[in-house]
Amino acid sequence: MLIKNINASICGSDIAGYKHGTGTGHKISIGEKFGHEMVSEVAEVGLEVKDFKVEQRVYPYPVFAANSPQKAGTLGGFTEYLLIKNAKLNHNLYLIPEELQMK
Protein backbone atom coordinates (compact mmCIF):
# COMPACT_ATOMS: atom_id res chain seq x y z
CA MET A 1 0.00 0.00 0.00
CA LEU A 2 1.26 3.47 -0.84
CA ILE A 3 0.70 6.27 1.67
CA LYS A 4 1.29 10.00 1.33
CA ASN A 5 2.58 11.79 4.40
CA ILE A 6 0.47 14.84 5.17
CA ASN A 7 1.85 15.81 8.59
CA ALA A 8 5.04 14.92 10.43
CA SER A 9 6.47 15.91 13.79
CA ILE A 10 9.81 15.67 15.51
CA CYS A 11 10.49 13.05 18.18
CA GLY A 12 13.18 13.04 20.85
CA SER A 13 15.07 10.35 18.95
CA ASP A 14 15.16 12.66 15.89
CA ILE A 15 16.73 15.36 18.04
CA ALA A 16 19.23 12.87 19.48
CA GLY A 17 20.31 11.90 15.98
CA TYR A 18 20.64 15.53 14.96
CA LYS A 19 22.56 16.63 18.05
CA HIS A 20 24.70 13.55 18.67
CA GLY A 21 25.05 11.93 15.27
CA THR A 22 24.17 8.55 13.85
CA GLY A 23 23.81 5.47 16.01
CA THR A 24 21.61 7.27 18.55
CA GLY A 25 17.87 7.17 19.08
CA HIS A 26 16.47 4.55 16.72
CA LYS A 27 19.81 3.97 14.97
CA ILE A 28 19.29 6.65 12.34
CA SER A 29 21.97 6.43 9.65
CA ILE A 30 23.20 8.80 6.97
CA GLY A 31 21.40 8.22 3.68
CA GLU A 32 18.34 6.56 5.24
CA LYS A 33 14.81 7.92 5.40
CA PHE A 34 14.12 9.98 8.48
CA GLY A 35 11.19 10.56 10.84
CA HIS A 36 8.56 8.28 12.27
CA GLU A 37 5.84 10.46 13.83
CA MET A 38 3.33 11.22 11.11
CA VAL A 39 -0.20 11.23 9.80
CA SER A 40 -0.62 9.91 6.30
CA GLU A 41 -3.28 9.39 3.68
CA VAL A 42 -3.83 6.22 1.68
CA ALA A 43 -2.71 7.00 -1.88
CA GLU A 44 -2.96 3.54 -3.49
CA VAL A 45 -3.94 0.07 -2.35
CA GLY A 46 -2.79 -3.26 -3.75
CA LEU A 47 -5.14 -5.97 -4.97
CA GLU A 48 -4.88 -7.91 -1.71
CA VAL A 49 -5.51 -4.91 0.57
CA LYS A 50 -9.06 -5.14 1.94
CA ASP A 51 -9.16 -2.97 5.08
CA PHE A 52 -8.15 0.39 3.60
CA LYS A 53 -9.49 2.79 0.98
CA VAL A 54 -7.82 5.60 -0.94
CA GLU A 55 -7.97 8.96 0.90
CA GLN A 56 -8.40 7.45 4.38
CA ARG A 57 -6.09 9.00 6.96
CA VAL A 58 -3.83 6.56 8.77
CA TYR A 59 -1.18 6.50 11.47
CA PRO A 60 1.70 4.16 10.57
CA TYR A 61 2.91 2.45 13.74
CA PRO A 62 6.68 2.79 13.25
CA VAL A 63 7.81 -0.44 14.94
CA PHE A 64 5.80 -2.62 12.54
CA ALA A 65 5.40 -0.30 9.54
CA ALA A 66 9.19 -0.23 9.09
CA ASN A 67 9.27 -4.05 9.05
CA SER A 68 12.02 -3.93 11.68
CA PRO A 69 11.77 -2.64 15.25
CA GLN A 70 15.41 -1.54 15.04
CA LYS A 71 14.61 0.72 12.07
CA ALA A 72 11.45 2.39 13.42
CA GLY A 73 13.19 5.79 13.43
CA THR A 74 13.94 5.51 9.73
CA LEU A 75 10.36 4.88 8.63
CA GLY A 76 10.32 8.01 6.49
CA GLY A 77 7.97 10.50 8.10
CA PHE A 78 9.70 13.38 6.31
CA THR A 79 9.36 11.81 2.85
CA GLU A 80 6.42 12.51 0.56
CA TYR A 81 5.36 8.89 -0.07
CA LEU A 82 5.98 5.55 1.62
CA LEU A 83 5.35 1.99 0.57
CA ILE A 84 3.91 -0.04 3.45
CA LYS A 85 4.36 -3.73 2.79
CA ASN A 86 1.81 -6.16 4.24
CA ALA A 87 -0.55 -3.40 5.41
CA LYS A 88 -2.60 -4.70 8.32
CA LEU A 89 -5.32 -2.75 10.11
CA ASN A 90 -4.53 -2.15 13.80
CA HIS A 91 -1.07 -3.67 13.44
CA ASN A 92 1.17 -1.51 11.26
CA LEU A 93 -1.51 1.02 10.23
CA TYR A 94 -4.29 2.55 12.29
CA LEU A 95 -7.23 4.48 10.88
CA ILE A 96 -7.61 8.04 12.11
CA PRO A 97 -11.26 8.80 12.88
CA GLU A 98 -12.86 11.31 10.53
CA GLU A 99 -14.05 13.29 13.58
CA LEU A 100 -10.44 14.26 14.30
CA GLN A 101 -9.79 17.28 12.15
CA MET A 102 -6.32 18.52 11.22
CA LYS A 103 -5.62 22.24 11.10
C-alpha positions as a LaTeX table, in Angstrom:
\begin{tabular}{lrrr}
\hline
Residue & $x$ (\AA) & $y$ (\AA) & $z$ (\AA) \\
\hline
Met1 & 0.00 & 0.00 & 0.00 \\
Leu2 & 1.26 & 3.47 & $-0.84$ \\
Ile3 & 0.70 & 6.27 & 1.67 \\
Lys4 & 1.29 & 10.00 & 1.33 \\
Asn5 & 2.58 & 11.79 & 4.40 \\
Ile6 & 0.47 & 14.84 & 5.17 \\
Asn7 & 1.85 & 15.81 & 8.59 \\
Ala8 & 5.04 & 14.92 & 10.43 \\
Ser9 & 6.47 & 15.91 & 13.79 \\
Ile10 & 9.81 & 15.67 & 15.51 \\
Cys11 & 10.49 & 13.05 & 18.18 \\
Gly12 & 13.18 & 13.04 & 20.85 \\
Ser13 & 15.07 & 10.35 & 18.95 \\
Asp14 & 15.16 & 12.66 & 15.89 \\
Ile15 & 16.73 & 15.36 & 18.04 \\
Ala16 & 19.23 & 12.87 & 19.48 \\
Gly17 & 20.31 & 11.90 & 15.98 \\
Tyr18 & 20.64 & 15.53 & 14.96 \\
Lys19 & 22.56 & 16.63 & 18.05 \\
His20 & 24.70 & 13.55 & 18.67 \\
Gly21 & 25.05 & 11.93 & 15.27 \\
Thr22 & 24.17 & 8.55 & 13.85 \\
Gly23 & 23.81 & 5.47 & 16.01 \\
Thr24 & 21.61 & 7.27 & 18.55 \\
Gly25 & 17.87 & 7.17 & 19.08 \\
His26 & 16.47 & 4.55 & 16.72 \\
Lys27 & 19.81 & 3.97 & 14.97 \\
Ile28 & 19.29 & 6.65 & 12.34 \\
Ser29 & 21.97 & 6.43 & 9.65 \\
Ile30 & 23.20 & 8.80 & 6.97 \\
Gly31 & 21.40 & 8.22 & 3.68 \\
Glu32 & 18.34 & 6.56 & 5.24 \\
Lys33 & 14.81 & 7.92 & 5.40 \\
Phe34 & 14.12 & 9.98 & 8.48 \\
Gly35 & 11.19 & 10.56 & 10.84 \\
His36 & 8.56 & 8.28 & 12.27 \\
Glu37 & 5.84 & 10.46 & 13.83 \\
Met38 & 3.33 & 11.22 & 11.11 \\
Val39 & $-0.20$ & 11.23 & 9.80 \\
Ser40 & $-0.62$ & 9.91 & 6.30 \\
Glu41 & $-3.28$ & 9.39 & 3.68 \\
Val42 & $-3.83$ & 6.22 & 1.68 \\
Ala43 & $-2.71$ & 7.00 & $-1.88$ \\
Glu44 & $-2.96$ & 3.54 & $-3.49$ \\
Val45 & $-3.94$ & 0.07 & $-2.35$ \\
Gly46 & $-2.79$ & $-3.26$ & $-3.75$ \\
Leu47 & $-5.14$ & $-5.97$ & $-4.97$ \\
Glu48 & $-4.88$ & $-7.91$ & $-1.71$ \\
Val49 & $-5.51$ & $-4.91$ & 0.57 \\
Lys50 & $-9.06$ & $-5.14$ & 1.94 \\
Asp51 & $-9.16$ & $-2.97$ & 5.08 \\
Phe52 & $-8.15$ & 0.39 & 3.60 \\
Lys53 & $-9.49$ & 2.79 & 0.98 \\
Val54 & $-7.82$ & 5.60 & $-0.94$ \\
Glu55 & $-7.97$ & 8.96 & 0.90 \\
Gln56 & $-8.40$ & 7.45 & 4.38 \\
Arg57 & $-6.09$ & 9.00 & 6.96 \\
Val58 & $-3.83$ & 6.56 & 8.77 \\
Tyr59 & $-1.18$ & 6.50 & 11.47 \\
Pro60 & 1.70 & 4.16 & 10.57 \\
Tyr61 & 2.91 & 2.45 & 13.74 \\
Pro62 & 6.68 & 2.79 & 13.25 \\
Val63 & 7.81 & $-0.44$ & 14.94 \\
Phe64 & 5.80 & $-2.62$ & 12.54 \\
Ala65 & 5.40 & $-0.30$ & 9.54 \\
Ala66 & 9.19 & $-0.23$ & 9.09 \\
Asn67 & 9.27 & $-4.05$ & 9.05 \\
Ser68 & 12.02 & $-3.93$ & 11.68 \\
Pro69 & 11.77 & $-2.64$ & 15.25 \\
Gln70 & 15.41 & $-1.54$ & 15.04 \\
Lys71 & 14.61 & 0.72 & 12.07 \\
Ala72 & 11.45 & 2.39 & 13.42 \\
Gly73 & 13.19 & 5.79 & 13.43 \\
Thr74 & 13.94 & 5.51 & 9.73 \\
Leu75 & 10.36 & 4.88 & 8.63 \\
Gly76 & 10.32 & 8.01 & 6.49 \\
Gly77 & 7.97 & 10.50 & 8.10 \\
Phe78 & 9.70 & 13.38 & 6.31 \\
Thr79 & 9.36 & 11.81 & 2.85 \\
Glu80 & 6.42 & 12.51 & 0.56 \\
Tyr81 & 5.36 & 8.89 & $-0.07$ \\
Leu82 & 5.98 & 5.55 & 1.62 \\
Leu83 & 5.35 & 1.99 & 0.57 \\
Ile84 & 3.91 & $-0.04$ & 3.45 \\
Lys85 & 4.36 & $-3.73$ & 2.79 \\
Asn86 & 1.81 & $-6.16$ & 4.24 \\
Ala87 & $-0.55$ & $-3.40$ & 5.41 \\
Lys88 & $-2.60$ & $-4.70$ & 8.32 \\
Leu89 & $-5.32$ & $-2.75$ & 10.11 \\
Asn90 & $-4.53$ & $-2.15$ & 13.80 \\
His91 & $-1.07$ & $-3.67$ & 13.44 \\
Asn92 & 1.17 & $-1.51$ & 11.26 \\
Leu93 & $-1.51$ & 1.02 & 10.23 \\
Tyr94 & $-4.29$ & 2.55 & 12.29 \\
Leu95 & $-7.23$ & 4.48 & 10.88 \\
Ile96 & $-7.61$ & 8.04 & 12.11 \\
Pro97 & $-11.26$ & 8.80 & 12.88 \\
Glu98 & $-12.86$ & 11.31 & 10.53 \\
Glu99 & $-14.05$ & 13.29 & 13.58 \\
Leu100 & $-10.44$ & 14.26 & 14.30 \\
Gln101 & $-9.79$ & 17.28 & 12.15 \\
Met102 & $-6.32$ & 18.52 & 11.22 \\
Lys103 & $-5.62$ & 22.24 & 11.10 \\
\hline
\end{tabular}
